[in-house]
PDB file of C-alpha atoms in Angstrom:
ATOM      1  CA  UNK A 553     120.894 124.293 134.416  1.00  0.00           C
ATOM      2  CA  UNK A 554     119.074 126.082 131.552  1.00  0.00           C
ATOM      3  CA  UNK A 555     121.427 128.396 129.314  1.00  0.00           C
ATOM      4  CA  UNK A 556     120.930 131.036 126.907  1.00  0.00           C
ATOM      5  CA  UNK A 557     121.520 128.708 124.091  1.00  0.00           C
ATOM      6  CA  UNK A 558     118.538 126.431 125.120  1.00  0.00           C
ATOM      7  CA  UNK A 559     115.162 127.955 124.778  1.00  0.00           C
ATOM      8  CA  UNK A 560     112.814 127.203 127.697  1.00  0.00           C
ATOM      9  CA  UNK A 561     109.889 124.934 126.792  1.00  0.00           C
ATOM     10  CA  UNK A 562     106.939 127.023 125.636  1.00  0.00           C
ATOM     11  CA  UNK A 563     104.314 124.168 125.632  1.00  0.00           C
ATOM     12  CA  UNK A 564     103.724 120.966 127.628  1.00  0.00           C
ATOM     13  CA  UNK A 565     104.836 118.863 124.460  1.00  0.00           C
ATOM     14  CA  UNK A 566     107.970 120.748 124.364  1.00  0.00           C
ATOM     15  CA  UNK A 567     108.539 120.138 127.929  1.00  0.00           C
ATOM     16  CA  UNK A 568     108.132 116.361 127.881  1.00  0.00           C
ATOM     17  CA  UNK A 569     110.569 116.426 124.862  1.00  0.00           C
ATOM     18  CA  UNK A 570     113.102 118.328 126.960  1.00  0.00           C
ATOM     19  CA  UNK A 571     112.683 115.761 129.904  1.00  0.00           C
ATOM     20  CA  UNK A 572     113.126 112.936 127.349  1.00  0.00           C
ATOM     21  CA  UNK A 573     116.285 114.470 125.642  1.00  0.00           C
ATOM     22  CA  UNK A 574     119.441 112.428 127.103  1.00  0.00           C
ATOM     23  CA  UNK A 575     121.229 115.988 126.821  1.00  0.00           C
ATOM     24  CA  UNK A 576     119.072 117.274 129.703  1.00  0.00           C
ATOM     25  CA  UNK A 577     120.909 116.889 133.075  1.00  0.00           C
ATOM     26  CA  UNK A 578     118.564 115.833 135.832  1.00  0.00           C
ATOM     27  CA  UNK A 579     119.409 114.362 139.286  1.00  0.00           C
ATOM     28  CA  UNK A 580     117.765 111.193 140.681  1.00  0.00           C
ATOM     29  CA  UNK A 581     115.222 113.346 142.513  1.00  0.00           C
ATOM     30  CA  UNK A 582     114.555 115.695 139.544  1.00  0.00           C
ATOM     31  CA  UNK A 583     114.205 112.430 137.267  1.00  0.00           C
ATOM     32  CA  UNK A 584     111.399 111.211 139.758  1.00  0.00           C
ATOM     33  CA  UNK A 585     109.710 114.643 139.367  1.00  0.00           C
ATOM     34  CA  UNK A 586     110.059 114.475 135.600  1.00  0.00           C
ATOM     35  CA  UNK A 587     108.353 111.132 135.564  1.00  0.00           C
ATOM     36  CA  UNK A 588     105.535 112.258 137.503  1.00  0.00           C
ATOM     37  CA  UNK A 589     105.174 115.452 135.307  1.00  0.00           C
ATOM     38  CA  UNK A 590     105.032 113.299 132.399  1.00  0.00           C
ATOM     39  CA  UNK A 591     102.662 110.543 133.761  1.00  0.00           C
ATOM     40  CA  UNK A 592     100.227 112.708 135.479  1.00  0.00           C
ATOM     41  CA  UNK A 593     100.227 116.382 134.054  1.00  0.00           C
ATOM     42  CA  UNK A 594      96.417 116.590 135.111  1.00  0.00           C
ATOM     43  CA  UNK A 595      97.355 116.177 138.812  1.00  0.00           C
ATOM     44  CA  UNK A 596     100.622 118.340 138.550  1.00  0.00           C
ATOM     45  CA  UNK A 597      98.592 121.115 137.085  1.00  0.00           C
ATOM     46  CA  UNK A 598      96.526 121.757 140.341  1.00  0.00           C
ATOM     47  CA  UNK A 599      99.032 120.443 143.171  1.00  0.00           C
ATOM     48  CA  UNK A 600     100.633 122.862 145.375  1.00  0.00           C
ATOM     49  CA  UNK A 601     104.534 122.799 145.385  1.00  0.00           C
ATOM     50  CA  UNK A 602     104.209 121.179 148.758  1.00  0.00           C
ATOM     51  CA  UNK A 603     101.892 118.450 147.628  1.00  0.00           C
ATOM     52  CA  UNK A 604     104.169 117.585 144.616  1.00  0.00           C
ATOM     53  CA  UNK A 605     107.172 117.386 146.650  1.00  0.00           C
ATOM     54  CA  UNK A 606     105.383 114.865 149.223  1.00  0.00           C
ATOM     55  CA  UNK A 607     103.957 112.854 146.444  1.00  0.00           C
ATOM     56  CA  UNK A 608     107.298 112.264 144.872  1.00  0.00           C
ATOM     57  CA  UNK A 609     109.226 112.093 148.056  1.00  0.00           C
ATOM     58  CA  UNK A 610     111.536 115.380 147.763  1.00  0.00           C
ATOM     59  CA  UNK A 611     111.711 118.491 149.161  1.00  0.00           C
ATOM     60  CA  UNK A 612     110.073 121.936 148.055  1.00  0.00           C
ATOM     61  CA  UNK A 613     113.647 123.335 146.984  1.00  0.00           C
ATOM     62  CA  UNK A 614     114.114 120.350 144.871  1.00  0.00           C
ATOM     63  CA  UNK A 615     110.984 121.173 142.910  1.00  0.00           C
ATOM     64  CA  UNK A 616     111.763 124.788 142.617  1.00  0.00           C
ATOM     65  CA  UNK A 617     115.462 123.901 141.342  1.00  0.00           C
ATOM     66  CA  UNK A 618     113.892 121.289 138.929  1.00  0.00           C
ATOM     67  CA  UNK A 619     111.619 123.782 137.363  1.00  0.00           C
ATOM     68  CA  UNK A 620     114.157 126.652 137.231  1.00  0.00           C
ATOM     69  CA  UNK A 621     116.716 124.174 135.503  1.00  0.00           C
ATOM     70  CA  UNK A 622     114.522 123.793 132.619  1.00  0.00           C
ATOM     71  CA  UNK A 623     114.222 127.618 131.996  1.00  0.00           C
ATOM     72  CA  UNK A 624     110.640 127.773 133.549  1.00  0.00           C
ATOM     73  CA  UNK A 625     109.673 130.789 135.950  1.00  0.00           C
ATOM     74  CA  UNK A 626     109.731 128.597 138.992  1.00  0.00           C
ATOM     75  CA  UNK A 627     107.002 126.328 139.843  1.00  0.00           C
ATOM     76  CA  UNK A 628     104.115 128.495 138.587  1.00  0.00           C
ATOM     77  CA  UNK A 629     105.740 128.357 135.079  1.00  0.00           C
ATOM     78  CA  UNK A 630     105.615 124.542 135.342  1.00  0.00           C
ATOM     79  CA  UNK A 631     102.050 124.182 136.474  1.00  0.00           C
ATOM     80  CA  UNK A 632     101.270 126.698 133.836  1.00  0.00           C
ATOM     81  CA  UNK A 633     102.124 124.376 130.933  1.00  0.00           C
ATOM     82  CA  UNK A 634     100.123 121.558 132.608  1.00  0.00           C
ATOM     83  CA  UNK A 635      97.195 123.682 132.680  1.00  0.00           C
ATOM     84  CA  UNK A 636      97.402 124.928 129.178  1.00  0.00           C
ATOM     85  CA  UNK A 637      98.093 121.002 128.072  1.00  0.00           C
ATOM     86  CA  UNK A 638      94.598 120.300 129.994  1.00  0.00           C
ATOM     87  CA  UNK A 639      92.840 122.884 127.942  1.00  0.00           C
ATOM     88  CA  UNK A 640      94.255 121.561 124.805  1.00  0.00           C
ATOM     89  CA  UNK A 641      93.090 117.878 125.666  1.00  0.00           C
ATOM     90  CA  UNK A 642      89.351 118.791 124.894  1.00  0.00           C
ATOM     91  CA  UNK A 643      86.688 116.493 125.837  1.00  0.00           C
ATOM     92  CA  UNK A 644      83.746 115.156 124.130  1.00  0.00           C
ATOM     93  CA  UNK A 645      81.222 117.869 124.929  1.00  0.00           C
ATOM     94  CA  UNK A 646      83.581 120.484 123.945  1.00  0.00           C
ATOM     95  CA  UNK A 647      84.618 118.918 120.664  1.00  0.00           C
ATOM     96  CA  UNK A 648      80.948 118.691 119.983  1.00  0.00           C
ATOM     97  CA  UNK A 649      80.609 122.593 120.737  1.00  0.00           C
ATOM     98  CA  UNK A 650      83.359 123.199 118.509  1.00  0.00           C
ATOM     99  CA  UNK A 651      81.890 121.255 115.780  1.00  0.00           C
ATOM    100  CA  UNK A 652      78.553 123.102 116.180  1.00  0.00           C
ATOM    101  CA  UNK A 653      80.362 126.457 116.318  1.00  0.00           C
ATOM    102  CA  UNK A 654      82.179 125.415 112.548  1.00  0.00           C
ATOM    103  CA  UNK A 655      78.513 125.591 111.253  1.00  0.00           C
ATOM    104  CA  UNK A 656      77.375 128.751 113.177  1.00  0.00           C
ATOM    105  CA  UNK A 657      80.274 130.657 112.066  1.00  0.00           C
ATOM    106  CA  UNK A 658      79.381 129.525 108.278  1.00  0.00           C
ATOM    107  CA  UNK A 659      82.918 128.059 108.064  1.00  0.00           C
ATOM    108  CA  UNK A 660      83.822 125.508 105.278  1.00  0.00           C
ATOM    109  CA  UNK A 661      83.969 122.315 107.380  1.00  0.00           C
ATOM    110  CA  UNK A 662      85.306 120.233 104.528  1.00  0.00           C
ATOM    111  CA  UNK A 663      88.268 122.483 103.835  1.00  0.00           C
ATOM    112  CA  UNK A 664      89.046 122.850 107.540  1.00  0.00           C
ATOM    113  CA  UNK A 665      88.987 119.214 108.231  1.00  0.00           C
ATOM    114  CA  UNK A 666      91.201 118.554 105.126  1.00  0.00           C
ATOM    115  CA  UNK A 667      93.555 121.220 106.334  1.00  0.00           C
ATOM    116  CA  UNK A 668      93.628 119.714 109.877  1.00  0.00           C
ATOM    117  CA  UNK A 669      94.310 116.299 108.535  1.00  0.00           C
ATOM    118  CA  UNK A 670      97.120 117.201 106.337  1.00  0.00           C
ATOM    119  CA  UNK A 671      98.660 119.212 109.244  1.00  0.00           C
ATOM    120  CA  UNK A 672      98.276 116.127 111.473  1.00  0.00           C
ATOM    121  CA  UNK A 673     100.102 113.779 108.646  1.00  0.00           C
ATOM    122  CA  UNK A 674     102.940 116.383 108.073  1.00  0.00           C
ATOM    123  CA  UNK A 675     103.646 116.846 111.914  1.00  0.00           C
ATOM    124  CA  UNK A 676     103.797 113.084 112.585  1.00  0.00           C
ATOM    125  CA  UNK A 677     105.940 112.169 109.536  1.00  0.00           C
ATOM    126  CA  UNK A 678     108.252 115.346 110.316  1.00  0.00           C
ATOM    127  CA  UNK A 679     109.268 113.967 113.845  1.00  0.00           C
ATOM    128  CA  UNK A 680     109.907 110.449 112.892  1.00  0.00           C
ATOM    129  CA  UNK A 681     113.515 109.674 113.446  1.00  0.00           C
ATOM    130  CA  UNK A 682     115.302 107.450 110.779  1.00  0.00           C
ATOM    131  CA  UNK A 683     116.965 105.264 113.109  1.00  0.00           C
ATOM    132  CA  UNK A 684     113.582 104.745 114.847  1.00  0.00           C
ATOM    133  CA  UNK A 685     112.031 104.037 111.587  1.00  0.00           C
ATOM    134  CA  UNK A 686     114.451 101.584 110.280  1.00  0.00           C
ATOM    135  CA  UNK A 687     114.467  99.407 113.257  1.00  0.00           C
ATOM    136  CA  UNK A 688     110.626  99.361 113.582  1.00  0.00           C
ATOM    137  CA  UNK A 689     110.458  98.243 109.820  1.00  0.00           C
ATOM    138  CA  UNK A 690     113.226  95.578 110.328  1.00  0.00           C
ATOM    139  CA  UNK A 691     111.246  94.129 113.261  1.00  0.00           C
ATOM    140  CA  UNK A 692     107.972  94.193 111.436  1.00  0.00           C
ATOM    141  CA  UNK A 693     109.683  92.266 108.370  1.00  0.00           C
ATOM    142  CA  UNK A 694     111.989  89.822 110.071  1.00  0.00           C
ATOM    143  CA  UNK A 695     110.480  89.077 113.588  1.00  0.00           C
ATOM    144  CA  UNK A 696     109.263  85.446 113.446  1.00  0.00           C
ATOM    145  CA  UNK A 697     105.804  86.556 114.525  1.00  0.00           C
ATOM    146  CA  UNK A 698     104.153  90.129 114.555  1.00  0.00           C
ATOM    147  CA  UNK A 699     101.258  90.497 116.863  1.00  0.00           C
ATOM    148  CA  UNK A 700      99.349  93.894 116.493  1.00  0.00           C
ATOM    149  CA  UNK A 701      96.927  95.532 119.168  1.00  0.00           C
ATOM    150  CA  UNK A 702      94.458  98.358 119.342  1.00  0.00           C
ATOM    151  CA  UNK A 703      91.281  98.636 120.856  1.00  0.00           C
ATOM    152  CA  UNK A 704      88.103 100.678 120.733  1.00  0.00           C
ATOM    153  CA  UNK A 705      88.472 103.187 118.003  1.00  0.00           C
ATOM    154  CA  UNK A 706      92.411 102.282 117.560  1.00  0.00           C
ATOM    155  CA  UNK A 707      91.161  98.935 116.507  1.00  0.00           C
ATOM    156  CA  UNK A 708      90.825 100.289 112.962  1.00  0.00           C
ATOM    157  CA  UNK A 709      94.494 101.255 112.127  1.00  0.00           C
ATOM    158  CA  UNK A 710      95.542  98.220 114.159  1.00  0.00           C
ATOM    159  CA  UNK A 711      93.325  95.936 111.905  1.00  0.00           C
ATOM    160  CA  UNK A 712      94.490  97.705 108.902  1.00  0.00           C
ATOM    161  CA  UNK A 713      98.184  97.142 109.711  1.00  0.00           C
ATOM    162  CA  UNK A 714      97.514  93.441 110.565  1.00  0.00           C
ATOM    163  CA  UNK A 715      95.623  93.000 107.406  1.00  0.00           C
ATOM    164  CA  UNK A 716      98.401  94.869 105.200  1.00  0.00           C
ATOM    165  CA  UNK A 717     101.351  92.627 106.856  1.00  0.00           C
ATOM    166  CA  UNK A 718      99.509  89.493 106.280  1.00  0.00           C
ATOM    167  CA  UNK A 719      99.521  90.350 102.638  1.00  0.00           C
ATOM    168  CA  UNK A 720     103.353  90.822 102.900  1.00  0.00           C
ATOM    169  CA  UNK A 721     104.572  87.793 105.260  1.00  0.00           C
ATOM    170  CA  UNK A 722     103.476  84.922 107.288  1.00  0.00           C
ATOM    171  CA  UNK A 723     102.691  84.662 111.117  1.00  0.00           C
ATOM    172  CA  UNK A 724     100.851  88.025 111.822  1.00  0.00           C
ATOM    173  CA  UNK A 725      98.219  88.260 114.417  1.00  0.00           C
ATOM    174  CA  UNK A 726      95.680  90.715 115.299  1.00  0.00           C
ATOM    175  CA  UNK A 727      95.084  90.673 119.136  1.00  0.00           C
ATOM    176  CA  UNK A 728      91.503  91.192 119.843  1.00  0.00           C
ATOM    177  CA  UNK A 729      89.285  91.445 123.202  1.00  0.00           C
ATOM    178  CA  UNK A 730      87.025  88.305 121.968  1.00  0.00           C
ATOM    179  CA  UNK A 731      85.113  86.293 124.536  1.00  0.00           C
ATOM    180  CA  UNK A 732      88.247  85.792 126.880  1.00  0.00           C
ATOM    181  CA  UNK A 733      90.551  85.128 124.112  1.00  0.00           C
ATOM    182  CA  UNK A 734      93.054  87.938 125.127  1.00  0.00           C
ATOM    183  CA  UNK A 735      95.254  85.742 127.306  1.00  0.00           C
ATOM    184  CA  UNK A 736      94.970  83.079 124.634  1.00  0.00           C
ATOM    185  CA  UNK A 737      96.459  85.586 121.937  1.00  0.00           C
ATOM    186  CA  UNK A 738      99.201  86.928 124.592  1.00  0.00           C
ATOM    187  CA  UNK A 739     100.414  83.199 125.439  1.00  0.00           C
ATOM    188  CA  UNK A 740     101.557  82.951 122.038  1.00  0.00           C
ATOM    189  CA  UNK A 741     103.904  85.824 122.226  1.00  0.00           C
ATOM    190  CA  UNK A 742     107.588  84.626 122.331  1.00  0.00           C
ATOM    191  CA  UNK A 743     110.801  86.164 122.722  1.00  0.00           C
ATOM    192  CA  UNK A 744     111.978  88.145 119.465  1.00  0.00           C
ATOM    193  CA  UNK A 745     108.588  88.317 118.148  1.00  0.00           C
ATOM    194  CA  UNK A 746     107.326  91.961 117.375  1.00  0.00           C
ATOM    195  CA  UNK A 747     104.556  93.211 119.455  1.00  0.00           C
ATOM    196  CA  UNK A 748     102.724  96.576 118.055  1.00  0.00           C
ATOM    197  CA  UNK A 749     100.326  98.579 119.957  1.00  0.00           C
ATOM    198  CA  UNK A 750      98.372 101.279 118.993  1.00  0.00           C
ATOM    199  CA  UNK A 751      96.338 103.781 121.841  1.00  0.00           C
ATOM    200  CA  UNK A 752      95.644 107.374 122.257  1.00  0.00           C
ATOM    201  CA  UNK A 753      94.427 109.170 125.536  1.00  0.00           C
ATOM    202  CA  UNK A 754      92.383 107.813 127.386  1.00  0.00           C
ATOM    203  CA  UNK A 755      94.642 104.544 126.837  1.00  0.00           C
ATOM    204  CA  UNK A 756      93.031 101.327 127.150  1.00  0.00           C
ATOM    205  CA  UNK A 757      94.205  99.707 130.037  1.00  0.00           C
ATOM    206  CA  UNK A 758      94.335  96.202 128.378  1.00  0.00           C
ATOM    207  CA  UNK A 759      96.610  97.522 125.795  1.00  0.00           C
ATOM    208  CA  UNK A 760      98.896  99.193 128.257  1.00  0.00           C
ATOM    209  CA  UNK A 761      99.166  95.940 130.241  1.00  0.00           C
ATOM    210  CA  UNK A 762      99.505  93.696 127.267  1.00  0.00           C
ATOM    211  CA  UNK A 763     102.627  95.940 125.894  1.00  0.00           C
ATOM    212  CA  UNK A 764     104.106  95.672 129.450  1.00  0.00           C
ATOM    213  CA  UNK A 765     103.590  91.849 129.463  1.00  0.00           C
ATOM    214  CA  UNK A 766     104.965  91.394 126.007  1.00  0.00           C
ATOM    215  CA  UNK A 767     108.023  93.515 126.708  1.00  0.00           C
ATOM    216  CA  UNK A 768     108.702  91.302 129.691  1.00  0.00           C
ATOM    217  CA  UNK A 769     108.458  88.361 127.493  1.00  0.00           C
ATOM    218  CA  UNK A 770     111.323  89.679 125.498  1.00  0.00           C
ATOM    219  CA  UNK A 771     109.206  90.986 122.568  1.00  0.00           C
ATOM    220  CA  UNK A 772     110.529  93.635 120.358  1.00  0.00           C
ATOM    221  CA  UNK A 773     107.852  96.416 120.954  1.00  0.00           C
ATOM    222  CA  UNK A 774     106.483  99.049 118.721  1.00  0.00           C
ATOM    223  CA  UNK A 775     104.280 101.563 119.875  1.00  0.00           C
ATOM    224  CA  UNK A 776     102.089 104.280 117.909  1.00  0.00           C
ATOM    225  CA  UNK A 777     100.732 106.694 120.269  1.00  0.00           C
ATOM    226  CA  UNK A 778      99.892 110.292 120.973  1.00  0.00           C
ATOM    227  CA  UNK A 779     102.484 111.972 123.288  1.00  0.00           C
ATOM    228  CA  UNK A 780     105.655 111.125 125.225  1.00  0.00           C
ATOM    229  CA  UNK A 781     103.705 110.847 128.364  1.00  0.00           C
ATOM    230  CA  UNK A 782     101.641 107.900 126.927  1.00  0.00           C
ATOM    231  CA  UNK A 783     102.165 104.528 129.327  1.00  0.00           C
ATOM    232  CA  UNK A 784     103.022 102.806 126.014  1.00  0.00           C
ATOM    233  CA  UNK A 785     106.003 104.867 125.523  1.00  0.00           C
ATOM    234  CA  UNK A 786     108.050 103.187 128.258  1.00  0.00           C
ATOM    235  CA  UNK A 787     107.106  99.490 127.285  1.00  0.00           C
ATOM    236  CA  UNK A 788     108.161 100.175 123.746  1.00  0.00           C
ATOM    237  CA  UNK A 789     111.744  99.896 122.032  1.00  0.00           C
ATOM    238  CA  UNK A 790     110.534 102.196 118.994  1.00  0.00           C
ATOM    239  CA  UNK A 791     107.948 104.763 119.514  1.00  0.00           C
ATOM    240  CA  UNK A 792     106.056 107.066 117.252  1.00  0.00           C
ATOM    241  CA  UNK A 793     104.285 110.030 118.049  1.00  0.00           C
ATOM    242  CA  UNK A 794     101.115 110.563 116.267  1.00  0.00           C
ATOM    243  CA  UNK A 795      99.055 113.867 115.757  1.00  0.00           C
ATOM    244  CA  UNK A 796      95.472 113.324 116.355  1.00  0.00           C
ATOM    245  CA  UNK A 797      94.364 116.718 116.578  1.00  0.00           C
ATOM    246  CA  UNK A 798      90.651 117.293 115.194  1.00  0.00           C
ATOM    247  CA  UNK A 799      87.930 119.940 115.074  1.00  0.00           C
ATOM    248  CA  UNK A 800      85.304 117.088 115.156  1.00  0.00           C
ATOM    249  CA  UNK A 801      83.779 115.115 118.124  1.00  0.00           C
ATOM    250  CA  UNK A 802      86.322 112.428 118.296  1.00  0.00           C
ATOM    251  CA  UNK A 803      90.259 112.652 117.881  1.00  0.00           C
ATOM    252  CA  UNK A 804      91.672 112.156 114.143  1.00  0.00           C
ATOM    253  CA  UNK A 805      93.006 108.554 113.335  1.00  0.00           C
ATOM    254  CA  UNK A 806      93.981 109.882 109.852  1.00  0.00           C
ATOM    255  CA  UNK A 807      97.804 110.368 110.638  1.00  0.00           C
ATOM    256  CA  UNK A 808      97.883 106.747 112.276  1.00  0.00           C
ATOM    257  CA  UNK A 809      96.325 105.121 109.110  1.00  0.00           C
ATOM    258  CA  UNK A 810      98.882 106.986 107.034  1.00  0.00           C
ATOM    259  CA  UNK A 811     101.684 105.757 109.218  1.00  0.00           C
ATOM    260  CA  UNK A 812     100.488 102.403 109.093  1.00  0.00           C
ATOM    261  CA  UNK A 813     100.417 102.367 105.501  1.00  0.00           C
ATOM    262  CA  UNK A 814     103.981 103.632 105.267  1.00  0.00           C
ATOM    263  CA  UNK A 815     105.161 101.051 107.708  1.00  0.00           C
ATOM    264  CA  UNK A 816     103.650  98.362 105.380  1.00  0.00           C
ATOM    265  CA  UNK A 817     105.380  99.870 102.441  1.00  0.00           C
ATOM    266  CA  UNK A 818     108.668  99.692 104.289  1.00  0.00           C
ATOM    267  CA  UNK A 819     108.222  96.147 105.186  1.00  0.00           C
ATOM    268  CA  UNK A 820     107.183  95.305 101.226  1.00  0.00           C
ATOM    269  CA  UNK A 821     110.480  97.154 100.245  1.00  0.00           C
ATOM    270  CA  UNK A 822     112.713  95.338 102.772  1.00  0.00           C
ATOM    271  CA  UNK A 823     111.438  91.904 102.074  1.00  0.00           C
ATOM    272  CA  UNK A 824     111.908  92.420  98.300  1.00  0.00           C
ATOM    273  CA  UNK A 825     111.137  89.460  95.975  1.00  0.00           C
ATOM    274  CA  UNK A 826     109.764  87.488  98.936  1.00  0.00           C
ATOM    275  CA  UNK A 827     106.806  89.869  98.809  1.00  0.00           C
ATOM    276  CA  UNK A 828     106.372  89.427  95.132  1.00  0.00           C
ATOM    277  CA  UNK A 829     105.829  85.534  95.460  1.00  0.00           C
ATOM    278  CA  UNK A 830     103.434  86.034  98.430  1.00  0.00           C
ATOM    279  CA  UNK A 831     101.095  88.566  96.637  1.00  0.00           C
ATOM    280  CA  UNK A 832     100.967  86.340  93.533  1.00  0.00           C
ATOM    281  CA  UNK A 833      99.779  83.624  95.498  1.00  0.00           C
ATOM    282  CA  UNK A 834      97.152  86.021  97.223  1.00  0.00           C
ATOM    283  CA  UNK A 835      96.045  87.003  93.692  1.00  0.00           C
ATOM    284  CA  UNK A 836      95.558  83.407  92.645  1.00  0.00           C
ATOM    285  CA  UNK A 837      93.514  82.503  95.577  1.00  0.00           C
ATOM    286  CA  UNK A 838      91.463  85.639  95.162  1.00  0.00           C
ATOM    287  CA  UNK A 839      90.850  84.835  91.483  1.00  0.00           C
ATOM    288  CA  UNK A 840      90.008  81.046  92.337  1.00  0.00           C
ATOM    289  CA  UNK A 841      87.518  81.902  95.111  1.00  0.00           C
ATOM    290  CA  UNK A 842      85.872  84.806  93.121  1.00  0.00           C
ATOM    291  CA  UNK A 843      86.445  87.220  95.940  1.00  0.00           C
ATOM    292  CA  UNK A 844      85.699  90.349  93.691  1.00  0.00           C
ATOM    293  CA  UNK A 845      82.720  91.144  91.552  1.00  0.00           C
ATOM    294  CA  UNK A 846      83.341  90.908  87.812  1.00  0.00           C
ATOM    295  CA  UNK A 847      84.777  94.160  86.345  1.00  0.00           C
ATOM    296  CA  UNK A 848      82.499  95.795  83.760  1.00  0.00           C
ATOM    297  CA  UNK A 849      84.133  96.090  80.205  1.00  0.00           C
ATOM    298  CA  UNK A 850      85.137  99.696  79.528  1.00  0.00           C
ATOM    299  CA  UNK A 851      83.467 101.298  76.308  1.00  0.00           C
TER     300      UNK A 851
END
């Protein structure tokens, strides 16, 4: 039950964090309700108490006790957080409207964008648990093989992570949706491998299925996603929640990029002298194949 020492959740994200907290006592029926709230906030936002009770298979009194045990003002308090969450999940058209409004208000878009991206990075790194960080870096550095998957706009940070890791170690693959090659890529996943998935809402169905399949194969799964209700969270041993807020048309990937680069730096630090020899070989190959344009002598 809620106590005076524990502040009731004020936002949906705080609600999810409370539900994930092992210190939050939940009965089996309340756990079913918690799973439904985290998996389908859109649906819960507009369900009546009887509809939610029926959907989960509990009675209405259990729903009320669940909400009040979290410190909320009954079931209306629960649906309020879900509805506020929906308002925050702005669709593309509204994002475009916001972007136009910035110009109409004479706001400095560059300054506002820089401030928003800086805040995304700060919030993302502030919530990283040291044990989760160390375990993820260890898996990326020491697993027999690393597989990285991110589709659509999340392909960019996934590609970057795969590229950086290939500079630091052998046996790194970036999983893509080529002409029917997804199953070929997944077939190479073995027990003990590290399987990294990157996705933000709305989540790619292929990425979600691939993460669950890799976990069933015994892979060590790491997820970079946007909130605790993401379907990737249930398949991963280490999960990083990345802020993607943006005043622009699409959600931001800046914090994902920063986190990917930090993970690669962690791998380089852990592998030590092994990385040095790998990078020396890389430089020799680049020079031999003339990969870069000749540098212009400085005056």
